[in-house]
Short mmCIF file of C-alpha atoms in Angstrom, two decimals:
data_model
loop_
_atom_site.label_atom_id
_atom_site.label_comp_id
_atom_site.label_asym_id
_atom_site.label_seq_id
_atom_site.Cartn_x
_atom_site.Cartn_y
_atom_site.Cartn_z
CA MET P 250 0.00 0.00 0.00
CA LYS P 251 2.89 2.35 0.69
CA ARG P 252 3.81 2.03 -2.95
CA PHE P 253 0.69 4.02 -3.95
CA LEU P 254 0.93 6.71 -1.29
CA LEU P 255 3.25 9.12 -3.11
CA PRO P 256 1.30 9.16 -6.40
CA THR P 257 -1.91 9.71 -4.44
CA ILE P 258 -0.43 12.69 -2.62
CA LEU P 259 0.97 14.13 -5.84
CA LEU P 260 -2.41 13.73 -7.52
CA PHE P 261 -4.08 15.51 -4.61
CA PHE P 262 -1.78 18.50 -4.85
CA ALA P 263 -2.11 18.56 -8.63
CA ASN P 264 -5.89 18.75 -8.27
CA VAL P 265 -5.63 21.49 -5.66
CA THR P 266 -3.29 23.51 -7.87
CA PHE P 267 -5.55 23.01 -10.89
CA SER P 268 -8.56 24.22 -8.91
CA GLN P 269 -6.66 27.25 -7.60
CA ASN P 270 -5.54 28.17 -11.12
CA ASN P 271 -9.10 27.81 -12.37
CA GLU P 272 -10.44 30.00 -9.61
CA SER P 273 -7.85 32.71 -10.27
CA GLN P 274 -8.72 32.77 -13.98
CA ILE P 275 -12.46 32.73 -13.28
CA LYS P 276 -11.99 35.65 -10.91
CA THR P 277 -10.16 37.54 -13.67
CA ALA P 278 -13.11 37.07 -16.04
CA LEU P 279 -15.57 38.22 -13.37
CA MET P 280 -13.45 41.26 -12.48
CA ASN P 281 -13.29 42.19 -16.18
CA TYR P 282 -17.08 42.22 -16.12
CA ILE P 283 -17.27 44.19 -12.86
CA ASN P 284 -14.65 46.78 -13.79
CA GLY P 285 -15.89 47.03 -17.36
CA THR P 286 -19.47 47.75 -16.32
CA SER P 287 -18.43 50.09 -13.48
CA TYR P 288 -16.14 52.25 -15.63
CA ASN P 289 -17.80 51.91 -19.06
CA GLU P 290 -14.82 49.96 -20.40
CA THR P 291 -16.40 47.94 -23.20
CA LYS P 292 -13.17 46.13 -24.05
CA LEU P 293 -13.14 44.58 -20.57
CA ILE P 294 -16.77 43.52 -20.95
CA ASP P 295 -15.92 41.89 -24.29
CA GLN P 296 -13.00 40.06 -22.64
CA ALA P 297 -15.28 38.72 -19.91
CA PHE P 298 -18.00 37.25 -22.14
CA TYR P 299 -18.13 34.62 -24.87
CA PRO P 300 -19.17 36.44 -28.10
CA GLU P 301 -22.39 34.41 -28.35
CA ALA P 302 -23.34 34.85 -24.68
CA ASN P 303 -26.81 35.94 -23.63
CA LEU P 304 -28.08 37.78 -20.57
CA TYR P 305 -31.39 36.60 -19.16
CA LEU P 306 -32.94 39.66 -17.54
CA THR P 307 -36.46 40.66 -16.52
CA LYS P 308 -38.71 43.35 -17.92
CA ASP P 309 -41.05 45.48 -15.85
CA ASP P 310 -43.92 43.07 -16.53
CA ASN P 311 -41.77 40.21 -15.16
CA GLU P 312 -41.42 38.71 -18.62
CA PRO P 313 -38.05 37.15 -19.50
CA TRP P 314 -35.82 39.48 -21.49
CA ILE P 315 -33.02 37.85 -23.47
CA VAL P 316 -30.24 40.32 -24.26
CA PRO P 317 -27.31 39.32 -26.52
CA ILE P 318 -23.94 40.37 -25.13
CA SER P 319 -23.37 42.67 -28.11
CA GLU P 320 -26.49 44.65 -27.21
CA TYR P 321 -25.59 44.70 -23.51
CA THR P 322 -22.11 46.04 -24.24
CA SER P 323 -23.57 48.81 -26.40
CA TRP P 324 -25.36 50.25 -23.35
CA PHE P 325 -21.99 51.21 -21.87
CA LYS P 326 -20.71 52.85 -25.06
CA LYS P 327 -23.10 55.74 -24.47
CA ALA P 328 -21.29 56.80 -21.28
CA LYS P 329 -17.84 58.31 -20.89
CA LYS P 330 -15.14 55.65 -21.05
CA GLY P 331 -13.19 55.22 -17.81
CA GLN P 332 -15.63 57.26 -15.74
CA PHE P 333 -17.04 55.56 -12.64
CA ASN P 334 -20.81 55.21 -13.05
CA GLY P 335 -21.74 54.28 -9.47
CA ARG P 336 -21.81 50.49 -9.81
CA ILE P 337 -19.86 48.73 -7.02
CA GLY P 338 -19.24 45.03 -7.62
CA ASN P 339 -18.13 42.21 -5.33
CA ILE P 340 -17.59 38.54 -6.12
CA LEU P 341 -19.57 36.47 -3.62
CA TYR P 342 -19.04 32.89 -4.71
CA ILE P 343 -17.22 30.69 -7.23
CA GLU P 344 -17.57 26.95 -7.80
CA ASP P 345 -15.75 25.17 -10.59
CA PHE P 346 -15.53 21.66 -11.99
CA ASN P 347 -13.04 20.87 -14.75
CA THR P 348 -14.05 23.28 -17.55
CA ILE P 349 -17.34 24.63 -16.16
CA ALA P 350 -18.12 27.01 -13.31
CA LEU P 351 -20.87 28.83 -11.46
CA ALA P 352 -20.36 32.25 -9.91
CA LYS P 353 -22.29 34.90 -8.03
CA ALA P 354 -21.68 38.64 -7.69
CA GLU P 355 -23.26 41.51 -5.83
CA ILE P 356 -23.62 44.78 -7.73
CA LEU P 357 -24.49 47.82 -5.61
CA ASN P 358 -26.03 51.06 -6.74
CA PRO P 359 -26.01 53.07 -3.50
CA ASP P 360 -27.40 56.24 -5.11
CA LYS P 361 -30.57 54.33 -6.01
CA ASN P 362 -30.59 52.09 -2.90
CA ILE P 363 -30.60 49.00 -5.09
CA THR P 364 -28.52 45.82 -4.96
CA TYR P 365 -28.38 43.44 -7.92
CA ILE P 366 -27.43 39.79 -7.58
CA ASP P 367 -25.82 38.39 -10.72
CA MET P 368 -25.55 34.65 -11.36
CA PHE P 369 -23.09 33.43 -14.00
CA LEU P 370 -22.39 30.28 -15.96
CA LEU P 371 -18.81 30.12 -17.20
CA LYS P 372 -16.89 27.73 -19.42
CA LYS P 373 -13.24 27.29 -20.26
CA ILE P 374 -12.99 27.78 -24.03
CA GLN P 375 -9.63 27.47 -25.80
CA ASN P 376 -7.89 27.60 -22.42
CA GLU P 377 -9.63 30.83 -21.40
CA TRP P 378 -12.56 31.26 -19.03
CA LYS P 379 -15.56 33.11 -20.45
CA ILE P 380 -19.00 34.00 -19.13
CA ILE P 381 -21.46 32.20 -21.41
CA SER P 382 -24.64 33.40 -19.68
CA LYS P 383 -25.77 35.73 -16.94
CA THR P 384 -29.03 36.32 -15.13
CA ALA P 385 -29.83 38.93 -12.50
CA ASP P 386 -32.43 40.26 -10.13
CA SER P 387 -32.56 43.21 -7.73
CA GLU P 388 -33.91 44.32 -4.40
CA ALA P 389 -34.05 47.46 -2.30
CA SER P 390 -30.89 47.77 -0.24
CA ASN P 391 -29.17 49.95 2.35
CA LEU P 392 -25.66 48.86 1.29
CA SER P 393 -23.57 52.01 0.94
CA GLY P 394 -20.41 50.56 -0.57
CA ASP P 395 -18.37 51.61 2.49
CA ARG P 396 -16.01 48.85 3.61
CA ILE P 397 -14.67 47.46 6.88
CA LEU P 398 -11.57 45.25 6.85
CA PHE P 399 -11.57 42.26 9.22
CA ILE P 400 -8.08 41.01 10.12
CA VAL P 401 -7.80 37.28 10.80
CA SER P 402 -5.05 34.70 11.25
CA ASN P 403 -4.01 31.56 9.34
CA ALA P 404 -2.53 29.92 12.47
CA HIS P 405 -4.04 26.49 13.12
CA TYR P 406 -1.93 25.75 16.20
CA TYR P 407 -0.55 27.55 19.23
CA GLY P 408 2.96 28.41 18.12
CA ASP P 409 5.10 25.34 17.44
CA SER P 410 2.84 23.02 19.43
CA GLU P 411 0.23 20.57 18.21
CA LEU P 412 -2.48 22.31 20.25
CA PRO P 413 -5.21 23.38 17.79
CA THR P 414 -6.57 26.90 17.81
CA GLY P 415 -8.55 29.19 15.52
CA ASN P 416 -10.22 32.54 14.90
CA SER P 417 -13.21 33.16 17.12
CA TYR P 418 -16.23 32.43 14.93
CA SER P 419 -18.57 34.11 17.40
CA GLU P 420 -16.52 37.31 17.30
CA ILE P 421 -16.50 37.28 13.52
CA VAL P 422 -20.24 36.71 13.22
CA ASN P 423 -21.35 39.14 15.94
CA ALA P 424 -19.43 42.00 14.34
CA TYR P 425 -20.09 40.97 10.72
CA ASP P 426 -23.85 40.78 11.22
CA THR P 427 -23.91 44.19 12.90
CA PHE P 428 -21.92 45.89 10.13
CA LYS P 429 -23.89 44.15 7.39
CA LYS P 430 -27.24 45.29 8.78
CA ALA P 431 -25.88 48.84 8.88
CA GLY P 432 -25.06 48.73 5.15
CA TYR P 433 -21.32 48.03 5.22
CA ILE P 434 -19.31 45.62 3.06
CA ILE P 435 -16.84 43.42 4.93
CA ASP P 436 -13.60 42.02 3.51
CA PHE P 437 -11.19 39.64 5.22
CA VAL P 438 -7.40 39.78 5.14
CA SER P 439 -4.93 37.29 6.62
CA PRO P 440 -1.13 37.06 6.47
CA GLU P 441 -1.19 34.23 3.90
CA GLY P 442 -4.64 34.72 2.39
CA GLY P 443 -6.93 31.79 1.72
CA SER P 444 -8.78 29.68 4.27
CA ILE P 445 -8.57 30.26 8.00
CA PRO P 446 -9.22 28.00 11.01
CA LEU P 447 -12.35 28.68 13.07
CA ALA P 448 -13.00 28.12 16.76
CA TYR P 449 -15.81 28.64 19.29
CA ILE P 450 -18.67 27.75 16.96
CA ASN P 451 -22.02 27.51 18.71
CA THR P 452 -24.79 26.19 16.46
CA THR P 453 -27.42 26.71 19.18
CA ASP P 454 -26.93 30.43 18.52
CA SER P 455 -29.32 31.27 15.68
CA VAL P 456 -27.12 33.99 14.17
CA GLN P 457 -24.00 31.82 14.17
CA LYS P 458 -25.92 28.91 12.70
CA ALA P 459 -27.41 31.05 9.92
CA TYR P 460 -23.96 32.25 8.82
CA LEU P 461 -22.44 28.79 9.10
CA TYR P 462 -24.83 27.63 6.36
CA ASN P 463 -24.50 30.82 4.29
CA SER P 464 -22.39 29.81 1.27
CA ASP P 465 -21.42 33.39 0.38
CA PHE P 466 -20.18 34.12 3.90
CA MET P 467 -18.26 30.86 4.20
CA PHE P 468 -16.72 31.44 0.76
CA SER P 469 -15.28 34.73 2.05
CA LEU P 470 -13.69 32.92 5.03
CA LYS P 471 -12.24 30.29 2.72
CA HIS P 472 -10.83 32.94 0.39
CA THR P 473 -9.44 35.70 2.60
CA LYS P 474 -7.24 38.23 0.83
CA LYS P 475 -3.49 38.58 1.13
CA PRO P 476 -2.12 41.94 2.36
CA ASP P 477 -0.84 42.82 -1.12
CA GLU P 478 -4.38 42.46 -2.48
CA ILE P 479 -5.69 45.19 -0.19
CA ASN P 480 -6.02 48.85 -1.15
CA PRO P 481 -6.14 50.80 2.15
CA GLU P 482 -8.07 53.63 0.50
CA ASP P 483 -11.10 51.33 0.21
CA TYR P 484 -11.67 51.05 3.97
CA LYS P 485 -13.15 53.18 6.73
CA ALA P 486 -12.02 50.93 9.60
CA VAL P 487 -10.14 47.76 10.46
CA HIS P 488 -11.24 45.16 12.98
CA TYR P 489 -8.87 42.60 14.53
CA ILE P 490 -10.63 39.32 15.34
CA GLY P 491 -9.66 37.33 18.44
CA GLY P 492 -9.28 33.66 19.28
CA GLY P 493 -5.98 31.93 20.00
CA SER P 494 -4.91 32.29 16.35
CA ALA P 495 -4.74 36.07 16.76
CA MET P 496 -1.52 35.76 18.78
CA PHE P 497 0.36 34.24 15.83
CA GLY P 498 1.22 35.58 12.40
CA VAL P 499 -0.86 38.75 12.56
CA PRO P 500 0.86 41.05 15.12
CA GLU P 501 4.28 40.90 13.42
CA ASN P 502 3.03 41.01 9.81
CA THR P 503 4.47 44.18 8.29
CA GLY P 504 2.05 44.14 5.33
CA ILE P 505 -0.95 44.23 7.64
CA GLN P 506 0.71 46.84 9.85
CA LYS P 507 1.22 49.13 6.85
CA ILE P 508 -2.40 48.75 5.73
CA VAL P 509 -3.74 49.49 9.20
CA MET P 510 -1.60 52.55 9.87
CA THR P 511 -2.31 53.96 6.39
CA ILE P 512 -6.04 53.75 7.09
CA TYR P 513 -5.55 55.22 10.57
CA GLU P 514 -3.13 58.05 9.81
CA GLU P 515 -3.76 59.01 6.19
CA GLN P 516 -7.52 58.47 6.07
CA GLU P 517 -8.44 59.14 9.69
CA GLY P 518 -9.92 55.65 9.84
CA ILE P 519 -10.67 53.55 12.89
CA ILE P 520 -8.59 50.74 14.37
CA SER P 521 -10.57 48.25 16.45
CA SER P 522 -10.04 44.89 18.10
CA VAL P 523 -11.76 42.38 20.34
CA CYS P 524 -10.40 39.91 22.90
CA HIS P 525 -7.06 38.37 21.78
CA GLY P 526 -7.40 40.41 18.61
CA THR P 527 -5.88 43.26 20.65
CA ALA P 528 -2.57 41.42 20.21
CA GLY P 529 -2.64 42.78 16.66
CA ILE P 530 -2.20 46.38 17.76
CA VAL P 531 0.69 46.02 20.23
CA HIS P 532 3.45 46.44 17.58
CA LEU P 533 1.78 49.23 15.60
CA LYS P 534 3.77 52.45 15.37
CA THR P 535 2.80 55.92 14.22
CA LYS P 536 4.80 57.97 11.71
CA ASN P 537 6.72 59.62 14.55
CA GLY P 538 7.98 56.22 15.72
CA LYS P 539 5.84 55.93 18.85
CA TYR P 540 3.76 52.90 19.63
CA LEU P 541 0.10 53.39 18.81
CA VAL P 542 -0.94 52.34 22.32
CA ASN P 543 1.32 54.92 23.98
CA GLY P 544 -0.86 57.22 26.08
CA LYS P 545 -4.05 55.37 25.15
CA THR P 546 -6.57 53.36 27.13
CA VAL P 547 -6.92 49.87 25.69
CA ASN P 548 -9.11 46.84 26.34
CA GLY P 549 -8.86 43.20 25.27
CA TYR P 550 -8.44 39.80 26.85
CA PRO P 551 -6.38 40.43 30.02
CA ASP P 552 -3.33 38.44 31.07
CA ALA P 553 -5.04 37.93 34.44
CA PHE P 554 -7.63 35.65 32.79
CA GLU P 555 -5.05 33.38 31.16
CA ARG P 556 -4.19 29.98 32.67
CA GLU P 557 -0.56 30.58 33.57
CA GLY P 558 1.40 27.37 33.25
CA ALA P 559 -0.98 25.86 30.68
CA GLU P 560 0.61 24.47 27.53
CA TYR P 561 -1.17 26.94 25.22
CA PHE P 562 -0.03 29.86 27.37
CA LYS P 563 3.61 28.79 27.13
CA GLN P 564 3.39 29.28 23.34
CA PHE P 565 2.40 32.95 23.48
CA PRO P 566 5.10 35.14 21.89
CA PHE P 567 4.18 37.99 24.27
CA LEU P 568 1.54 38.97 26.83
CA ILE P 569 -1.10 41.48 25.77
CA THR P 570 -1.61 43.42 29.01
CA LYS P 571 2.08 43.47 29.93
CA THR P 572 3.25 44.56 26.47
CA ILE P 573 0.68 47.34 26.17
CA GLU P 574 1.60 48.70 29.59
CA GLU P 575 5.33 48.49 28.80
CA ARG P 576 4.66 50.57 25.69
CA GLY P 577 2.91 53.35 27.54
CA GLY P 578 -0.70 52.24 27.30
CA THR P 579 -3.29 51.82 30.03
CA PHE P 580 -4.99 48.43 29.97
CA THR P 581 -8.42 48.21 31.59
CA TYR P 582 -10.83 45.31 31.91
CA SER P 583 -13.96 44.12 33.68
CA PRO P 584 -14.88 40.80 35.34
CA ARG P 585 -15.17 37.72 33.14
CA ASN P 586 -18.17 37.51 30.80
CA SER P 587 -18.74 41.26 31.03
CA ILE P 588 -19.31 43.59 28.10
CA HIS P 589 -16.49 46.14 28.05
CA VAL P 590 -15.59 48.61 25.31
CA GLU P 591 -12.89 51.27 25.42
CA GLU P 592 -12.76 54.19 23.00
CA ASP P 593 -9.72 56.45 22.79
CA GLY P 594 -9.91 58.65 19.71
CA ASN P 595 -10.01 56.40 16.65
CA LEU P 596 -8.96 53.34 18.65
CA ILE P 597 -11.87 51.17 19.83
CA THR P 598 -11.25 47.92 21.71
CA GLY P 599 -13.44 45.28 23.35
CA GLN P 600 -12.86 42.58 25.93
CA ASN P 601 -14.53 39.44 24.56
CA TYR P 602 -17.03 37.98 22.07
CA LEU P 603 -19.87 39.53 24.09
CA SER P 604 -18.35 42.93 23.29
CA SER P 605 -17.99 42.33 19.53
CA LYS P 606 -21.41 43.70 18.59
CA HIS P 607 -20.95 46.71 20.85
CA VAL P 608 -17.54 47.54 19.35
CA ALA P 609 -19.10 47.36 15.89
CA LEU P 610 -22.01 49.59 16.94
CA ARG P 611 -19.59 52.17 18.34
CA ILE P 612 -17.60 52.15 15.08
CA ILE P 613 -20.79 52.65 13.07
CA GLU P 614 -21.89 55.49 15.34
CA LYS P 615 -18.51 57.17 15.04
CA LEU P 616 -18.37 56.81 11.25
CA GLU P 617 -21.91 58.09 10.76
CA SER P 618 -21.22 61.02 13.03
CA LYS P 619 -18.16 61.84 10.93
CA TYR P 620 -20.18 61.69 7.70
CA ASN P 621 -22.88 63.92 9.15
CA ASP P 622 -20.30 66.51 10.14
CA LEU P 623 -18.91 66.77 6.60
#
C-alpha cells in the first residue's frame, strides 16, 4: 500500500493547484465584467464574455428578457469611457468543476438604494474562461459601498505546538452581522490569504448557525485576501478578530501593519479589536515612531484571565496586558463575561465575544457622526 501513497499525494496536490488556477482565472473574467461595467470599459466587458453569450434579464412586466452580449455592451458605449458610473461590484461565490463554473456577484447602486445579484455560468474555451450566460435580479438595499476590513489569522496551532486553535467564529459573526445590517461591506485579510481555522462555533446560537450555512459568507472565510491584495483607500475601519490564532502571524506582519496605519493616519480611519485580537495592535507604530498604544486606554483579553502554566499559554510570543503597559498604554478590563468597550480617539477595543457587537455599533456610530459633520 505504501507504494501508492506518493502518487496519491501528488495527484491531490495537482488537483488542488488546478482548482486554484481555475479560480484565479475565473476571478479575472468576473473582475473584467465588474470593472468594465463600473467604468464603461467595453473592451473589458468583451473580454469577460463569450461572443455568443446571452443575458437573461427581466422586464417590468416580469417577462423574460433575453439580451445578446453585443447589445448589452452597447449600453456602456453611451457613457464616458473610464468614468465611474456608481456600480460597485463584489464577487460572492465561485464553484468550478473541470471546464465549467458557477459564480455569483453583488452589484451595488447606492445612489438608487438597489442591490443586484448576478448569477453566472462560465466555461473554459480554448484555455480561457468566459462568461457564457448571466441572469440577475434586484432588491431594495441599504448597502452604501463603504467597507470594513476584518483582520484574521491563518494559524491552526498555538505556536510550534500541536495544540489546535482558531479565529473566534462568534466574534466574527457578531461584528459581521452588525456591520452588514448597517449597510457596510466586509472584507477579510490574513497574512497568507486563503482559508482560515475557526473556533468557538455555537450552532445553538441562531445567528452563528445562519452564517455557518451561508455559502457566500463561508466562501469569504475560505478565500481571505493577502495583504498585497488590499487597497487601504477602500476602507473606513479595520477590525482585529480574536481567538488563539490572533496571537500568531498577525501582530508581526508588516504588510498588515502598513495597511492598518495607512487607514488610521492618512484616512483618519478607525482601528478596532476584540479579545485576543488586541494582540494585533501592540506592535503598531505611528509615523513619529511611537507605539500606537502609547498614552491610550486599551481593552482586550487580560493576562489575568489566562491559565498561567498551561501548555497553550507557554506558546504565546508575548503577553497582551504586559506589552501594552510596557509601551505606555493603560490596559483596563472588567470581570469575566462582562461587556467592556474602550474608545480612545479612533482606537476602539473590546474585551470578549460579548463585546464584539458593541464595538461594531460604536464604530458605526462614530463613522456616521463623521459623515454627518462633513
